């Protein structure tokens, strides 16, 4: 099956595989959303099945919950689990301080709540997600449907006084209808190109009526596992200030790679 996986998928897989080493029996684990997080869920499912790993997974979306159940991971809500040992999730961008843009998959609200309720957040990403400055990826902002156009106008007006390069925004669509999050909200994608002060922007956005949450994750991520298409991984820990490199043997097992749809 090796020929069927693109280098970027291999990079996502090795990042997920390496991050699965953070997970031990007895842990309560936040399970992220997106294609990289889906690899992680598959890896953990394999460990549950083959190695007797016993964990409770707290998914960050209905999609991840379905996949986790599918691969045999015991699933609980955050309120049942209360506090988590680790959350492992993907990201749309990360910078040198491990601040993130998330929400490309529309799950930023649950992702931020779950990551914040964890002893440790580990991001898994292919090397293409690393940026010098956040903001090239459109910043997702979850807004309630009521008055969303007014909220959008308020956001755009406020951006005039913020340190950003672009100020337009668009309502995320799902075919012909507005995209609806697991919480029944909409997403506005802000086309900022470059965010000069992400911390300030995150605070200002969350002050606005109608805004539920924004996709800037500031001081939440503890480490990042960066995957490369040739099997190399780099693990950066922001608290310890360490950087480790490794190379994983890329062995594709039919179980793990069969019908991964996310
Ligand atoms: C979902 C997210 C994802 O983590 C982010 O979009 C990265 O996704 P992928 O691993 O598919 O590139 O924030 O809301």
Short mmCIF file of C-alpha atoms and ligand atoms in Angstrom, two decimals:
data_model
loop_
_atom_site.label_atom_id
_atom_site.label_comp_id
_atom_site.label_asym_id
_atom_site.label_seq_id
_atom_site.Cartn_x
_atom_site.Cartn_y
_atom_site.Cartn_z
CA UNK A 1 0.00 0.00 0.00
CA UNK A 2 3.03 2.24 0.30
CA UNK A 3 2.56 3.73 -3.16
CA UNK A 4 -0.93 4.92 -2.29
CA UNK A 5 0.17 7.28 0.47
CA UNK A 6 1.43 10.72 -0.46
CA UNK A 7 4.52 12.14 1.30
CA UNK A 8 2.26 14.47 3.25
CA UNK A 9 0.16 11.57 4.51
CA UNK A 10 3.33 9.73 5.47
CA UNK A 11 4.46 12.83 7.36
CA UNK A 12 1.15 13.03 9.20
CA UNK A 13 1.26 9.34 9.98
CA UNK A 14 4.78 9.34 11.44
CA UNK A 15 3.98 12.40 13.56
CA UNK A 16 0.90 10.62 14.90
CA UNK A 17 2.77 7.37 15.44
CA UNK A 18 5.54 9.09 17.39
CA UNK A 19 3.00 11.02 19.48
CA UNK A 20 1.20 7.80 20.37
CA UNK A 21 4.25 7.06 22.56
CA UNK A 22 2.97 9.73 24.98
CA UNK A 23 -0.05 7.55 25.74
CA UNK A 24 0.03 4.96 28.52
CA UNK A 25 -2.55 2.63 29.99
CA UNK A 26 -4.90 4.31 32.44
CA UNK A 27 -4.68 7.71 30.75
CA UNK A 28 -7.54 9.97 29.80
CA UNK A 29 -6.66 11.25 26.35
CA UNK A 30 -8.11 14.16 24.38
CA UNK A 31 -8.50 13.10 20.76
CA UNK A 32 -8.17 15.88 18.18
CA UNK A 33 -9.97 16.35 14.90
CA UNK A 34 -8.69 16.36 11.32
CA UNK A 35 -6.69 14.12 9.04
CA UNK A 36 -3.55 14.05 11.23
CA UNK A 37 -5.55 13.39 14.39
CA UNK A 38 -7.34 10.59 12.56
CA UNK A 39 -3.99 8.82 12.11
CA UNK A 40 -3.43 9.16 15.84
CA UNK A 41 -6.82 7.66 16.64
CA UNK A 42 -6.03 4.77 14.31
CA UNK A 43 -2.63 4.21 15.96
CA UNK A 44 -4.23 4.22 19.42
CA UNK A 45 -6.93 1.84 18.22
CA UNK A 46 -4.23 -0.54 17.07
CA UNK A 47 -2.50 -0.29 20.47
CA UNK A 48 -5.82 -1.01 22.23
CA UNK A 49 -6.43 -4.02 20.02
CA UNK A 50 -2.94 -5.49 19.81
CA UNK A 51 -1.14 -4.36 22.96
CA UNK A 52 -3.96 -4.23 25.50
CA UNK A 53 -3.69 -0.46 25.95
CA UNK A 54 -6.49 0.74 28.22
CA UNK A 55 -7.41 4.39 27.78
CA UNK A 56 -10.43 6.65 27.88
CA UNK A 57 -10.65 8.91 24.85
CA UNK A 58 -12.38 12.28 24.92
CA UNK A 59 -13.11 13.23 21.31
CA UNK A 60 -13.23 16.83 20.09
CA UNK A 61 -15.91 16.28 17.44
CA UNK A 62 -18.64 13.88 16.42
CA UNK A 63 -16.37 12.76 13.56
CA UNK A 64 -13.55 11.81 15.92
CA UNK A 65 -15.99 10.15 18.33
CA UNK A 66 -17.28 7.92 15.53
CA UNK A 67 -13.76 6.98 14.43
CA UNK A 68 -12.59 6.32 18.00
CA UNK A 69 -15.52 3.98 18.66
CA UNK A 70 -14.91 2.34 15.33
CA UNK A 71 -11.32 1.43 16.23
CA UNK A 72 -12.24 0.20 19.71
CA UNK A 73 -11.27 3.13 21.94
CA UNK A 74 -13.47 3.64 24.99
CA UNK A 75 -15.04 7.08 24.60
CA UNK A 76 -16.20 9.46 27.34
CA UNK A 77 -17.41 13.04 27.42
CA UNK A 78 -15.19 15.72 28.94
CA UNK A 79 -17.58 16.05 31.86
CA UNK A 80 -17.26 12.33 32.54
CA UNK A 81 -13.48 12.39 32.29
CA UNK A 82 -13.17 15.81 33.99
CA UNK A 83 -9.43 16.31 33.49
CA UNK A 84 -7.15 14.77 30.91
CA UNK A 85 -3.57 13.54 31.00
CA UNK A 86 -2.83 14.56 27.45
CA UNK A 87 -4.55 15.89 24.35
CA UNK A 88 -3.07 15.14 20.96
CA UNK A 89 -4.37 17.16 18.03
CA UNK A 90 -3.40 18.56 14.65
CA UNK A 91 -3.01 22.23 13.74
CA UNK A 92 -3.34 24.42 10.69
CA UNK A 93 -0.30 26.51 11.61
CA UNK A 94 2.22 26.60 14.46
CA UNK A 95 4.92 29.16 15.14
CA UNK A 96 8.23 29.07 17.02
CA UNK A 97 6.48 29.66 20.37
CA UNK A 98 4.07 26.80 19.60
CA UNK A 99 1.15 29.17 19.28
CA UNK A 100 -1.36 27.78 16.84
CA UNK A 101 -4.12 28.43 14.37
CA UNK A 102 -6.71 25.68 14.57
CA UNK A 103 -10.22 25.16 13.32
CA UNK A 104 -9.67 24.28 9.68
CA UNK A 105 -11.89 21.29 10.37
CA UNK A 106 -14.43 23.42 12.21
CA UNK A 107 -13.87 21.83 15.63
CA UNK A 108 -11.91 24.62 17.32
CA UNK A 109 -14.35 25.17 20.19
CA UNK A 110 -14.30 21.63 21.55
CA UNK A 111 -10.61 21.37 20.68
CA UNK A 112 -9.74 24.42 22.76
CA UNK A 113 -11.87 23.33 25.72
CA UNK A 114 -10.41 19.82 25.69
CA UNK A 115 -6.79 20.96 25.23
CA UNK A 116 -7.13 23.49 28.04
CA UNK A 117 -8.48 20.77 30.34
CA UNK A 118 -5.34 18.65 29.83
CA UNK A 119 -2.05 18.39 31.67
CA UNK A 120 -0.33 18.48 28.31
CA UNK A 121 -1.23 19.34 24.72
CA UNK A 122 0.80 17.71 21.98
CA UNK A 123 0.39 18.93 18.41
CA UNK A 124 1.07 16.57 15.53
CA UNK A 125 1.75 18.13 12.16
CA UNK A 126 3.52 17.71 8.88
CA UNK A 127 6.40 20.12 8.43
CA UNK A 128 4.33 22.32 6.08
CA UNK A 129 2.36 23.62 9.06
CA UNK A 130 5.32 25.47 10.55
CA UNK A 131 5.29 29.24 9.97
CA UNK A 132 7.34 32.21 11.06
CA UNK A 133 4.22 34.30 11.61
CA UNK A 134 0.70 33.06 12.11
CA UNK A 135 -1.99 34.27 9.75
CA UNK A 136 -1.45 32.94 6.28
CA UNK A 137 -4.04 30.28 7.04
CA UNK A 138 -7.44 32.00 7.39
CA UNK A 139 -8.25 32.35 11.09
CA UNK A 140 -11.48 30.51 11.97
CA UNK A 141 -13.82 32.29 14.37
CA UNK A 142 -16.89 30.47 15.64
CA UNK A 143 -19.94 32.76 15.83
CA UNK A 144 -23.53 32.14 16.84
CA UNK A 145 -25.96 32.14 13.88
CA UNK A 146 -28.08 34.94 15.38
CA UNK A 147 -26.91 38.20 13.82
CA UNK A 148 -23.81 36.63 12.31
CA UNK A 149 -23.58 39.34 9.62
CA UNK A 150 -23.57 42.02 12.31
CA UNK A 151 -20.85 40.09 14.15
CA UNK A 152 -18.89 39.85 10.91
CA UNK A 153 -19.17 43.61 10.34
CA UNK A 154 -18.04 44.28 13.91
CA UNK A 155 -15.05 41.97 13.52
CA UNK A 156 -13.99 43.61 10.25
CA UNK A 157 -14.33 47.07 11.78
CA UNK A 158 -12.26 46.04 14.79
CA UNK A 159 -9.54 44.57 12.58
CA UNK A 160 -8.81 48.09 11.29
CA UNK A 161 -7.05 48.86 14.56
CA UNK A 162 -5.30 45.48 14.85
CA UNK A 163 -1.81 44.51 13.68
CA UNK A 164 -2.87 42.40 10.70
CA UNK A 165 -2.24 42.63 6.96
CA UNK A 166 -5.67 41.61 5.61
CA UNK A 167 -9.12 42.40 6.97
CA UNK A 168 -11.66 40.52 4.87
CA UNK A 169 -13.66 37.58 6.13
CA UNK A 170 -15.93 34.94 4.69
CA UNK A 171 -18.67 32.72 6.02
CA UNK A 172 -17.57 29.09 5.79
CA UNK A 173 -19.88 27.10 3.53
CA UNK A 174 -20.76 23.44 3.28
CA UNK A 175 -21.81 23.16 -0.37
CA UNK A 176 -24.64 25.70 -0.70
CA UNK A 177 -25.41 26.14 3.00
CA UNK A 178 -23.45 27.74 5.82
CA UNK A 179 -21.20 25.27 7.63
CA UNK A 180 -22.65 24.28 11.01
CA UNK A 181 -20.37 23.26 13.88
CA UNK A 182 -21.09 20.50 16.39
CA UNK A 183 -22.47 23.27 18.64
CA UNK A 184 -24.81 24.56 15.93
CA UNK A 185 -22.75 27.68 15.20
CA UNK A 186 -21.18 29.14 12.06
CA UNK A 187 -17.53 29.83 11.22
CA UNK A 188 -16.15 33.08 9.87
CA UNK A 189 -12.73 32.68 8.25
CA UNK A 190 -10.62 35.82 8.66
CA UNK A 191 -8.16 36.45 5.82
CA UNK A 192 -5.46 38.25 7.77
CA UNK A 193 -2.32 37.11 5.87
CA UNK A 194 -0.13 38.01 8.81
CA UNK A 195 -1.02 38.40 12.49
CA UNK A 196 1.39 40.77 14.27
CA UNK A 197 0.08 40.25 17.81
CA UNK A 198 -1.79 36.95 18.09
CA UNK A 199 -2.28 37.18 21.86
CA UNK A 200 -3.97 40.57 21.61
CA UNK A 201 -6.11 39.52 18.66
CA UNK A 202 -7.30 36.38 20.48
CA UNK A 203 -8.38 38.45 23.48
CA UNK A 204 -10.10 41.16 21.42
CA UNK A 205 -12.05 38.69 19.30
CA UNK A 206 -13.39 36.87 22.33
CA UNK A 207 -14.71 40.15 23.77
CA UNK A 208 -17.16 40.60 20.89
CA UNK A 209 -20.81 39.70 21.32
CA UNK A 210 -21.66 36.89 18.93
CA UNK A 211 -18.16 35.43 18.95
CA UNK A 212 -18.04 32.07 20.70
CA UNK A 213 -14.33 31.27 20.28
CA UNK A 214 -11.43 31.92 17.94
CA UNK A 215 -8.89 29.52 16.47
CA UNK A 216 -5.80 31.07 18.05
CA UNK A 217 -4.32 28.71 20.64
CA UNK A 218 -1.94 30.84 22.70
CA UNK A 219 0.22 29.20 25.39
CA UNK A 220 -1.84 26.00 25.21
CA UNK A 221 0.46 23.69 23.25
CA UNK A 222 3.36 22.11 25.15
CA UNK A 223 5.06 20.18 22.40
CA UNK A 224 4.90 19.55 18.71
CA UNK A 225 5.76 16.40 16.82
CA UNK A 226 6.69 17.35 13.27
CA UNK A 227 6.56 14.63 10.65
CA UNK A 228 8.45 14.44 7.35
CA UNK A 229 7.56 12.42 4.28
CA UNK A 230 10.67 10.24 4.62
CA UNK A 231 9.77 9.05 8.13
CA UNK A 232 11.82 11.59 10.10
CA UNK A 233 10.20 13.20 13.11
CA UNK A 234 11.24 16.14 15.22
CA UNK A 235 9.85 16.60 18.73
CA UNK A 236 10.03 20.10 20.22
CA UNK A 237 9.11 20.69 23.83
CA UNK A 238 8.52 24.35 24.62
CA UNK A 239 8.71 23.92 28.42
CA UNK A 240 11.86 21.81 28.51
CA UNK A 241 13.40 23.71 25.58
CA UNK A 242 14.42 20.40 23.99
CA UNK A 243 14.46 19.23 20.38
CA UNK A 244 14.71 15.52 19.58
CA UNK A 245 14.95 13.90 16.19
CA UNK A 246 14.08 10.38 15.25
CA UNK A 247 13.31 8.27 12.20
CA UNK A 248 10.43 5.85 12.17
CA UNK A 249 10.32 2.74 10.08
CA UNK A 250 7.40 3.16 7.79
CA UNK A 251 5.59 -0.16 7.98
CA UNK A 252 2.09 -0.06 6.64
CA UNK A 253 -0.17 -2.60 8.26
CA UNK A 254 -3.37 -3.38 6.43
CA UNK A 255 -5.40 -2.89 9.60
CA UNK A 256 -4.17 0.62 10.19
CA UNK A 257 -4.39 1.83 6.63
CA UNK A 258 -7.65 0.25 5.59
CA UNK A 259 -10.53 2.61 4.81
CA UNK A 260 -9.28 5.76 6.50
CA UNK A 261 -11.75 8.30 5.24
CA UNK A 262 -10.94 11.46 7.20
C1 LIG B 1 -9.78 20.90 13.11
C2 LIG B 1 -8.38 21.33 13.29
C3 LIG B 1 -7.32 20.45 12.70
O1 LIG B 1 -6.47 20.05 13.70
C4 LIG B 1 -6.56 21.23 11.68
O2 LIG B 1 -7.48 21.71 10.73
C5 LIG B 1 -5.49 20.35 11.00
O3 LIG B 1 -6.12 19.39 10.22
P1 LIG B 1 -5.30 18.36 9.36
O4 LIG B 1 -4.60 17.47 10.31
O5 LIG B 1 -6.37 17.65 8.55
O6 LIG B 1 -4.36 19.14 8.49
O7 LIG B 1 -8.06 22.33 13.88
O8 LIG B 1 -10.67 21.85 13.62
#
